[in-house]
Amino acid sequence: MSYFEKIKNVPLKEGALILAIESSCDETAASVIKGGREILSSSIISSMTEHIKFGGVVPEIASRAHTTAISQAVETAVKDAGVTLSELDAVAVTYGSGLIGALLVGVSYAKALAFSLGIPLVPVSHIRGHVSAGYLADKDLKPPFIALLASGGHTAVIDVKDYYTYDVLGGTLDDAVGEAFDKVARVLGLEYPGGPNIERVAKNGENTVELPVMLKGKKGYDFSYSGLKTAVINYVHNKEQKGESYSVADVARSFQTSAVGELVKKSIKAVKERGYGVLSVGGGVAANGYLRQELEKECKKRGIKLVLPEKKLCTDNACMIGAEGYLQYLNRNFSDLSLNAKAYVELSGEKND
Ligand code: KG4
Ligand code: ZN
C-alpha cells in the first residue's frame, strides 16, 4: 500500500498533535500544537542578521540557513513539547506563499517526516496561517469575524465566514503595508526590517509632514501604499536636493500615522458593516505598537471584541501554521508526496492544492 493510500482514511482525532513547520522567509520555525488551539512548543531560528547588510532577505542565503537549521528547530519543538515523534498525528507545513528555495526546505523535510512516521502531511497557506493566529490568541474565537491581515506581502480585510471560507473584502492595489514600511525605512537610512525601526524612531517624532490621503474619494476596502511611499521618498529627496535638513523621526511618525490609520479605519468599517462585532488581527505589521494601541482604542469605543495575538504570534512563526494545519487536517486536506512549494497561493482559495 502506498503512503497516501495508508493515510488518506486515518481516523481524525479532536485533540490531534500537529507538528508544524514554517520556512517561507528567513525564519526556520517548528511548533507542536494540540487541538489547533494549544501551543505546546515553539522554536524559531532566524537568519535575519545575515540579511541586514543587504537591506532585505537574500533568498539563497535564507535557503542555505534553513537547511542547516531545520533539524534543530524540529528537534527542539518536539523536545520542548514533551512528546515523542510517534505521538504526533500529522505534520503541517507551509507550502506557499514565500521564497521558493526557502519553502522547499520545509516542504521536503515535512514530506520525509510524515512518510517515515506514516502520518498525514497537511499543506498550509502561510497567509491563512497569519489569520489563524487569532485562534491561538483567543480560544473562544469562532467565525464569522473580520480579519485584518497586515504583513510584508499582504494587506487585506477579510470576512472569515467559516473556518474555511474567506471573503476578501479588499486588499492592496500595489505595495503591501509591511513592504511600504521597509521601503520608507530604507530611504530614511534605517536598517531592514524597516517596520520595527520606523516604530522605534517614530516615538520621538511629530506628525508634521503632510502626506496624501490614500485612494481619496474611493469607498470600499482597498489599500494603496505605493502613493504614500512615493510621497515620503519625494519629500526626502526634495529636502536633500535643496540641502535642507529634515527630521527622520517626524517623517517616520507621519508615515506610520497615515499607514496605520488606513488599516484601522477600514477594518473597523468592515466590522460595522458585517455586524459581527469581532476583529482579529494578524501579520508582521500587527506587531506595531501604534497599530495595536489605535485598534484597542477604537474597538473599545465601539464595543468591538478585538483579538490581538501577542507580537511573536504576529510575525512569522510555526504556531500559526499548526493552528491552520489543524483546520485543514479536520477537513482531510492531506497531500501525497508530490506536494510542491508555491511562490504564490491565493488567499481566498477554500482548499490548498
Ligand atoms: O508577517 P511577516 O513576519 O512576514 C510576511 O509574511 O511578510 O511580516 C513582515 C513585515 C515586514 O515588512 C516588517 O517590516 C513588518 O512586518 N513589521 C512591522 C513591525 N514588525 C514587523 N511593521 C511595523 N511595525 C512593526 N513593529
Ligand atoms: Zn508572514
Tab-separated table of C-alpha atoms and ligand atoms in Angstrom:
chain	number	residue	atom	x	y	z
A	1	MET	CA	0.000	0.000	0.000
A	2	SER	CA	1.349	3.430	-0.912
A	3	TYR	CA	1.921	6.114	1.719
A	4	PHE	CA	-1.120	8.089	0.569
A	5	GLU	CA	-3.380	5.034	0.430
A	6	LYS	CA	-2.395	4.354	4.004
A	7	ILE	CA	-3.007	7.835	5.426
A	8	LYS	CA	-5.945	9.088	3.422
A	9	ASN	CA	-8.553	7.424	5.608
A	10	VAL	CA	-6.868	7.689	9.011
A	11	PRO	CA	-9.371	8.336	11.793
A	12	LEU	CA	-9.310	12.011	12.822
A	13	LYS	CA	-8.590	12.985	16.420
A	14	GLU	CA	-10.127	16.027	18.045
A	15	GLY	CA	-7.142	16.936	20.174
A	16	ALA	CA	-4.662	15.951	17.455
A	17	LEU	CA	-0.999	16.737	17.998
A	18	ILE	CA	0.315	18.564	14.969
A	19	LEU	CA	3.947	19.277	14.278
A	20	ALA	CA	4.090	22.435	12.175
A	21	ILE	CA	6.989	23.639	10.050
A	22	GLU	CA	7.430	27.121	8.597
A	23	SER	CA	10.281	28.178	6.298
A	24	SER	CA	8.795	30.686	3.847
A	25	CYS	CA	11.201	33.547	4.522
A	26	ASP	CA	14.109	33.981	6.930
A	27	GLU	CA	12.690	32.134	9.951
A	28	THR	CA	13.097	28.380	10.321
A	29	ALA	CA	10.299	27.592	12.738
A	30	ALA	CA	8.728	24.481	14.203
A	31	SER	CA	5.962	24.049	16.746
A	32	VAL	CA	3.768	21.404	18.305
A	33	ILE	CA	0.098	22.400	18.591
A	34	LYS	CA	-2.615	20.423	20.344
A	35	GLY	CA	-6.154	20.521	19.016
A	36	GLY	CA	-5.395	23.599	16.917
A	37	ARG	CA	-5.572	25.925	19.923
A	38	GLU	CA	-2.920	24.962	22.453
A	39	ILE	CA	0.761	25.781	21.894
A	40	LEU	CA	2.943	23.032	23.365
A	41	SER	CA	6.165	24.415	21.926
A	42	SER	CA	7.558	26.982	19.530
A	43	SER	CA	11.073	27.106	18.200
A	44	ILE	CA	12.406	29.755	15.819
A	45	ILE	CA	15.871	30.051	14.312
A	46	SER	CA	16.242	33.254	12.307
A	47	SER	CA	18.839	34.137	9.681
A	48	MET	CA	17.858	37.837	9.822
A	49	THR	CA	21.283	39.062	10.966
A	50	GLU	CA	22.795	37.609	7.782
A	51	HIS	CA	20.442	39.667	5.605
A	52	ILE	CA	20.650	43.064	7.292
A	53	LYS	CA	23.718	44.241	5.382
A	54	PHE	CA	21.902	43.566	2.082
A	55	GLY	CA	18.847	45.610	3.084
A	56	GLY	CA	16.440	42.704	2.562
A	57	VAL	CA	16.158	38.918	2.687
A	58	VAL	CA	18.545	37.257	0.205
A	59	PRO	CA	16.743	34.082	-0.984
A	60	GLU	CA	19.844	31.917	-1.453
A	61	ILE	CA	21.224	32.808	1.980
A	62	ALA	CA	17.818	32.111	3.541
A	63	SER	CA	17.554	28.687	1.826
A	64	ARG	CA	21.011	27.631	2.988
A	65	ALA	CA	20.278	28.785	6.525
A	66	HIS	CA	17.067	26.719	6.536
A	67	THR	CA	18.934	23.564	5.525
A	68	THR	CA	21.317	23.917	8.461
A	69	ALA	CA	18.642	24.953	10.983
A	70	ILE	CA	15.663	22.758	10.219
A	71	SER	CA	16.636	19.586	12.078
A	72	GLN	CA	17.449	21.546	15.186
A	73	ALA	CA	14.238	23.592	15.010
A	74	VAL	CA	12.126	20.420	14.744
A	75	GLU	CA	14.042	18.502	17.415
A	76	THR	CA	13.713	21.430	19.835
A	77	ALA	CA	9.980	21.779	19.160
A	78	VAL	CA	9.346	18.080	19.788
A	79	LYS	CA	11.527	18.005	22.912
A	80	ASP	CA	10.048	21.216	24.384
A	81	ALA	CA	6.530	19.903	23.810
A	82	GLY	CA	7.388	16.858	25.922
A	83	VAL	CA	6.131	14.466	23.254
A	84	THR	CA	7.727	11.774	21.143
A	85	LEU	CA	7.644	11.654	17.352
A	86	SER	CA	5.436	8.571	17.490
A	87	GLU	CA	2.736	10.529	19.351
A	88	LEU	CA	2.330	13.054	16.510
A	89	ASP	CA	-0.881	12.837	14.466
A	90	ALA	CA	0.125	14.947	11.454
A	91	VAL	CA	2.846	17.154	10.017
A	92	ALA	CA	1.676	20.552	8.736
A	93	VAL	CA	3.934	22.614	6.534
A	94	THR	CA	3.871	25.993	4.810
A	95	TYR	CA	3.936	25.319	1.064
A	96	GLY	CA	3.348	28.946	-0.076
A	97	SER	CA	3.352	31.916	-0.429
A	98	GLY	CA	7.030	32.651	0.032
A	99	LEU	CA	10.537	32.214	-1.345
A	100	ILE	CA	10.599	29.014	-3.371
A	101	GLY	CA	14.007	27.747	-2.264
A	102	ALA	CA	13.208	28.508	1.358
A	103	LEU	CA	9.783	26.816	1.200
A	104	LEU	CA	11.271	23.731	-0.440
A	105	VAL	CA	13.449	23.045	2.588
A	106	GLY	CA	10.434	22.891	4.904
A	107	VAL	CA	8.279	21.003	2.412
A	108	SER	CA	10.967	18.354	1.769
A	109	TYR	CA	11.636	17.893	5.468
A	110	ALA	CA	7.918	17.633	6.258
A	111	LYS	CA	7.369	15.073	3.492
A	112	ALA	CA	10.194	12.873	4.746
A	113	LEU	CA	8.976	13.090	8.338
A	114	ALA	CA	5.311	12.417	7.544
A	115	PHE	CA	6.290	9.496	5.314
A	116	SER	CA	8.618	7.947	7.883
A	117	LEU	CA	6.038	8.284	10.667
A	118	GLY	CA	3.174	7.136	8.430
A	119	ILE	CA	1.001	10.147	9.332
A	120	PRO	CA	-0.794	12.766	7.194
A	121	LEU	CA	1.084	15.603	5.505
A	122	VAL	CA	-1.006	18.778	5.673
A	123	PRO	CA	-0.181	21.640	3.286
A	124	VAL	CA	-0.749	25.101	4.787
A	125	SER	CA	-1.001	28.544	3.209
A	126	HIS	CA	1.259	30.988	5.046
A	127	ILE	CA	-1.205	33.852	4.808
A	128	ARG	CA	-4.102	31.796	6.107
A	129	GLY	CA	-1.766	30.879	8.947
A	130	HIS	CA	-1.454	34.555	9.874
A	131	VAL	CA	-5.248	34.751	10.169
A	132	SER	CA	-5.380	31.539	12.234
A	133	ALA	CA	-3.002	33.055	14.813
A	134	GLY	CA	-6.241	34.517	16.207
A	135	TYR	CA	-7.416	31.023	17.236
A	136	LEU	CA	-4.340	30.688	19.434
A	137	ALA	CA	-4.744	34.155	20.929
A	138	ASP	CA	-8.377	33.609	21.859
A	139	LYS	CA	-9.526	30.044	22.441
A	140	ASP	CA	-13.152	31.162	22.019
A	141	LEU	CA	-12.663	32.845	18.652
A	142	LYS	CA	-15.064	31.353	16.126
A	143	PRO	CA	-16.139	32.551	12.677
A	144	PRO	CA	-17.769	34.657	11.498
A	145	PHE	CA	-15.428	37.575	12.215
A	146	ILE	CA	-13.424	40.194	10.349
A	147	ALA	CA	-9.697	39.619	9.985
A	148	LEU	CA	-7.168	42.320	9.248
A	149	LEU	CA	-4.098	40.837	7.602
A	150	ALA	CA	-1.079	43.149	7.542
A	151	SER	CA	2.245	41.587	6.602
A	152	GLY	CA	5.244	42.110	4.371
A	153	GLY	CA	3.486	40.532	1.411
A	154	HIS	CA	-0.213	41.106	2.089
A	155	THR	CA	-2.676	43.715	3.239
A	156	ALA	CA	-6.289	42.646	3.334
A	157	VAL	CA	-9.579	42.972	5.145
A	158	ILE	CA	-11.256	39.577	5.174
A	159	ASP	CA	-14.707	38.375	6.111
A	160	VAL	CA	-13.953	34.991	7.688
A	161	LYS	CA	-17.344	33.385	7.085
A	162	ASP	CA	-16.439	29.997	8.465
A	163	TYR	CA	-13.186	28.201	9.246
A	164	TYR	CA	-12.570	27.565	5.561
A	165	THR	CA	-14.346	30.326	3.637
A	166	TYR	CA	-12.742	33.729	3.260
A	167	ASP	CA	-14.479	36.609	1.523
A	168	VAL	CA	-11.690	39.078	0.781
A	169	LEU	CA	-13.367	42.479	1.097
A	170	GLY	CA	-10.354	44.470	-0.015
A	171	GLY	CA	-6.633	44.280	-0.498
A	172	THR	CA	-3.747	46.366	-1.653
A	173	LEU	CA	-3.680	47.544	-5.238
A	174	ASP	CA	0.117	47.809	-5.164
A	175	ASP	CA	2.558	47.597	-2.218
A	176	ALA	CA	1.726	45.693	0.961
A	177	VAL	CA	1.837	47.758	4.141
A	178	GLY	CA	4.928	45.959	5.516
A	179	GLU	CA	6.684	46.449	2.209
A	180	ALA	CA	5.941	50.198	2.435
A	181	PHE	CA	7.364	50.278	5.984
A	182	ASP	CA	10.528	48.553	4.703
A	183	LYS	CA	10.947	50.860	1.699
A	184	VAL	CA	10.337	54.042	3.684
A	185	ALA	CA	12.831	52.843	6.305
A	186	ARG	CA	15.432	52.322	3.600
A	187	VAL	CA	15.084	55.890	2.262
A	188	LEU	CA	15.381	57.170	5.834
A	189	GLY	CA	18.617	55.215	6.289
A	190	LEU	CA	17.101	52.749	8.774
A	191	GLU	CA	18.065	49.074	8.766
A	192	TYR	CA	15.995	46.150	7.478
A	193	PRO	CA	13.411	45.090	8.588
A	194	GLY	CA	12.014	48.583	8.417
A	195	GLY	CA	8.822	48.169	10.419
A	196	PRO	CA	10.289	47.845	13.921
A	197	ASN	CA	12.857	50.581	13.174
A	198	ILE	CA	10.236	53.029	11.922
A	199	GLU	CA	8.202	52.315	15.035
A	200	ARG	CA	11.200	52.958	17.287
A	201	VAL	CA	12.224	56.218	15.588
A	202	ALA	CA	8.623	57.484	15.276
A	203	LYS	CA	8.319	57.559	19.072
A	204	ASN	CA	10.436	60.735	19.089
A	205	GLY	CA	8.689	62.390	16.151
A	206	GLU	CA	5.645	64.546	15.445
A	207	ASN	CA	3.051	64.392	12.686
A	208	THR	CA	4.454	67.392	10.836
A	209	VAL	CA	4.878	66.004	7.318
A	210	GLU	CA	1.808	66.295	5.138
A	211	LEU	CA	1.137	63.115	3.192
A	212	PRO	CA	-1.534	62.344	0.571
A	213	VAL	CA	-4.835	60.745	1.551
A	214	MET	CA	-4.927	57.142	0.310
A	215	LEU	CA	-7.379	56.484	-2.578
A	216	LYS	CA	-9.091	59.809	-1.947
A	217	GLY	CA	-12.819	59.791	-2.619
A	218	LYS	CA	-12.899	55.996	-3.106
A	219	LYS	CA	-15.160	53.923	-0.914
A	220	GLY	CA	-14.529	50.254	-0.193
A	221	TYR	CA	-11.768	48.317	1.457
A	222	ASP	CA	-8.842	48.569	-0.915
A	223	PHE	CA	-5.462	49.960	0.040
A	224	SER	CA	-2.732	51.635	-1.991
A	225	TYR	CA	0.564	52.062	-0.215
A	226	SER	CA	2.615	52.974	-3.252
A	227	GLY	CA	1.424	56.621	-3.342
A	228	LEU	CA	2.167	57.074	0.343
A	229	LYS	CA	5.612	55.538	-0.012
A	230	THR	CA	6.423	57.677	-3.085
A	231	ALA	CA	5.276	60.832	-1.294
A	232	VAL	CA	7.747	60.099	1.527
A	233	ILE	CA	10.555	59.339	-0.919
A	234	ASN	CA	9.845	62.573	-2.836
A	235	TYR	CA	9.789	64.571	0.400
A	236	VAL	CA	13.180	63.203	1.453
A	237	HIS	CA	14.782	63.632	-1.990
A	238	ASN	CA	13.424	67.157	-2.274
A	239	LYS	CA	14.908	68.155	1.072
A	240	GLU	CA	18.241	66.557	0.194
A	241	GLN	CA	18.406	68.272	-3.211
A	242	LYS	CA	17.744	71.649	-1.618
A	243	GLY	CA	20.317	70.934	1.067
A	244	GLU	CA	17.628	71.382	3.727
A	245	SER	CA	17.563	69.344	6.888
A	246	TYR	CA	14.541	67.290	7.928
A	247	SER	CA	13.562	65.217	10.890
A	248	VAL	CA	13.767	61.452	10.287
A	249	ALA	CA	11.618	60.961	13.382
A	250	ASP	CA	8.902	63.303	12.053
A	251	VAL	CA	8.846	61.576	8.652
A	252	ALA	CA	8.678	58.139	10.310
A	253	ARG	CA	5.892	59.280	12.639
A	254	SER	CA	3.859	60.931	9.885
A	255	PHE	CA	4.180	57.866	7.650
A	256	GLN	CA	3.260	55.479	10.466
A	257	THR	CA	0.217	57.552	11.435
A	258	SER	CA	-1.033	57.556	7.895
A	259	ALA	CA	-0.240	53.888	7.094
A	260	VAL	CA	-1.774	52.600	10.325
A	261	GLY	CA	-4.762	54.963	10.138
A	262	GLU	CA	-5.952	53.315	6.934
A	263	LEU	CA	-5.688	49.812	8.418
A	264	VAL	CA	-7.714	50.831	11.456
A	265	LYS	CA	-10.333	52.778	9.505
A	266	LYS	CA	-11.031	50.012	7.002
A	267	SER	CA	-11.079	47.120	9.419
A	268	ILE	CA	-13.469	48.916	11.800
A	269	LYS	CA	-15.706	49.829	8.859
A	270	ALA	CA	-15.859	46.148	7.858
A	271	VAL	CA	-16.777	45.031	11.389
A	272	LYS	CA	-19.557	47.613	11.498
A	273	GLU	CA	-20.893	46.740	8.054
A	274	ARG	CA	-20.872	42.990	8.574
A	275	GLY	CA	-22.196	43.288	12.108
A	276	TYR	CA	-20.066	40.512	13.604
A	277	GLY	CA	-18.650	42.611	16.430
A	278	VAL	CA	-15.300	40.789	16.333
A	279	LEU	CA	-11.990	41.813	14.764
A	280	SER	CA	-8.917	39.574	14.680
A	281	VAL	CA	-5.553	40.848	13.503
A	282	GLY	CA	-2.527	39.060	12.050
A	283	GLY	CA	0.745	39.525	10.150
A	284	GLY	CA	4.087	41.120	10.998
A	285	VAL	CA	2.770	44.698	10.928
A	286	ALA	CA	0.280	43.725	13.655
A	287	ALA	CA	3.322	43.733	15.966
A	288	ASN	CA	3.386	47.530	15.580
A	289	GLY	CA	2.679	49.154	18.932
A	290	TYR	CA	0.925	52.176	17.459
A	291	LEU	CA	-1.412	49.975	15.378
A	292	ARG	CA	-2.174	47.857	18.445
A	293	GLN	CA	-2.879	50.918	20.567
A	294	GLU	CA	-5.155	52.511	17.949
A	295	LEU	CA	-7.089	49.285	17.393
A	296	GLU	CA	-7.552	48.844	21.121
A	297	LYS	CA	-8.808	52.412	21.459
A	298	GLU	CA	-11.195	52.296	18.510
A	299	CYS	CA	-12.574	48.840	19.320
A	300	LYS	CA	-13.157	49.771	22.952
A	301	LYS	CA	-15.010	52.919	21.903
A	302	ARG	CA	-17.351	50.890	19.683
A	303	GLY	CA	-17.782	47.767	21.811
A	304	ILE	CA	-15.952	45.588	19.272
A	305	LYS	CA	-14.185	42.497	20.579
A	306	LEU	CA	-10.549	42.700	19.473
A	307	VAL	CA	-8.392	39.588	19.123
A	308	LEU	CA	-4.812	40.771	19.108
A	309	PRO	CA	-2.276	37.910	19.121
A	310	GLU	CA	0.889	38.601	21.084
A	311	LYS	CA	3.651	40.074	18.941
A	312	LYS	CA	5.550	36.832	18.453
A	313	LEU	CA	2.417	35.246	17.006
A	314	CYS	CA	2.018	38.159	14.553
A	315	THR	CA	5.469	37.910	12.987
A	316	ASP	CA	6.369	34.652	11.226
A	317	ASN	CA	6.156	31.559	13.424
A	318	ALA	CA	5.135	27.912	13.150
A	319	CYS	CA	2.383	28.011	15.811
A	320	MET	CA	0.020	29.749	13.403
A	321	ILE	CA	0.819	27.081	10.786
A	322	GLY	CA	-0.166	24.443	13.356
A	323	ALA	CA	-3.446	26.268	14.099
A	324	GLU	CA	-4.365	26.471	10.414
A	325	GLY	CA	-2.921	22.984	9.853
A	326	TYR	CA	-5.369	21.558	12.391
A	327	LEU	CA	-8.315	23.039	10.478
A	328	GLN	CA	-7.012	21.596	7.234
A	329	TYR	CA	-6.411	18.267	8.986
A	330	LEU	CA	-10.061	18.189	10.140
A	331	ASN	CA	-11.009	18.854	6.521
A	332	ARG	CA	-8.833	15.903	5.422
A	333	ASN	CA	-6.804	18.204	3.261
A	334	PHE	CA	-3.896	15.758	3.133
A	335	SER	CA	-1.237	15.789	0.483
A	336	ASP	CA	0.630	12.963	-1.159
A	337	LEU	CA	4.393	13.081	-1.585
A	338	SER	CA	4.155	15.122	-4.786
A	339	LEU	CA	3.464	18.284	-2.743
A	340	ASN	CA	5.401	21.198	-4.205
A	341	ALA	CA	6.239	24.666	-2.928
A	342	LYS	CA	4.412	27.626	-4.481
A	343	ALA	CA	5.649	31.201	-4.635
A	344	TYR	CA	2.087	32.483	-4.560
A	345	VAL	CA	-1.049	30.981	-3.044
A	346	GLU	CA	-4.476	32.615	-3.397
A	347	LEU	CA	-5.815	33.985	-0.133
A	348	SER	CA	-9.437	33.197	-0.855
A	349	GLY	CA	-8.956	29.562	-2.001
A	350	GLU	CA	-11.138	27.202	0.007
A	351	LYS	CA	-8.709	24.330	-0.095
A	352	ASN	CA	-4.985	24.288	-0.560
A	353	ASP	CA	-3.990	22.446	-3.676
B	1	KG4	O1	4.252	38.527	8.588
B	1	KG4	P1	5.702	38.836	8.436
B	1	KG4	O2	6.615	38.488	9.555
B	1	KG4	O3	6.245	38.182	7.124
B	1	KG4	C1	5.476	38.139	5.951
B	1	KG4	O4	4.665	37.182	5.838
B	1	KG4	O5	5.608	39.081	5.149
B	1	KG4	O6	5.768	40.399	8.129
B	1	KG4	C2	6.988	41.026	7.898
B	1	KG4	C3	6.697	42.522	7.762
B	1	KG4	C4	7.941	43.323	7.387
B	1	KG4	O7	7.595	44.179	6.322
B	1	KG4	C5	8.233	44.093	8.660
B	1	KG4	O8	8.849	45.357	8.415
B	1	KG4	C6	6.849	44.267	9.247
B	1	KG4	O9	6.224	43.045	9.006
B	1	KG4	N1	6.900	44.516	10.688
B	1	KG4	C7	6.477	45.669	11.248
B	1	KG4	C8	6.780	45.570	12.626
B	1	KG4	N2	7.349	44.344	12.860
B	1	KG4	C9	7.423	43.711	11.651
B	1	KG4	N3	5.915	46.766	10.703
B	1	KG4	C10	5.617	47.771	11.529
B	1	KG4	N4	5.900	47.771	12.847
B	1	KG4	C11	6.463	46.688	13.444
B	1	KG4	N5	6.724	46.683	14.754
B	2	ZN	ZN	4.325	36.124	7.320
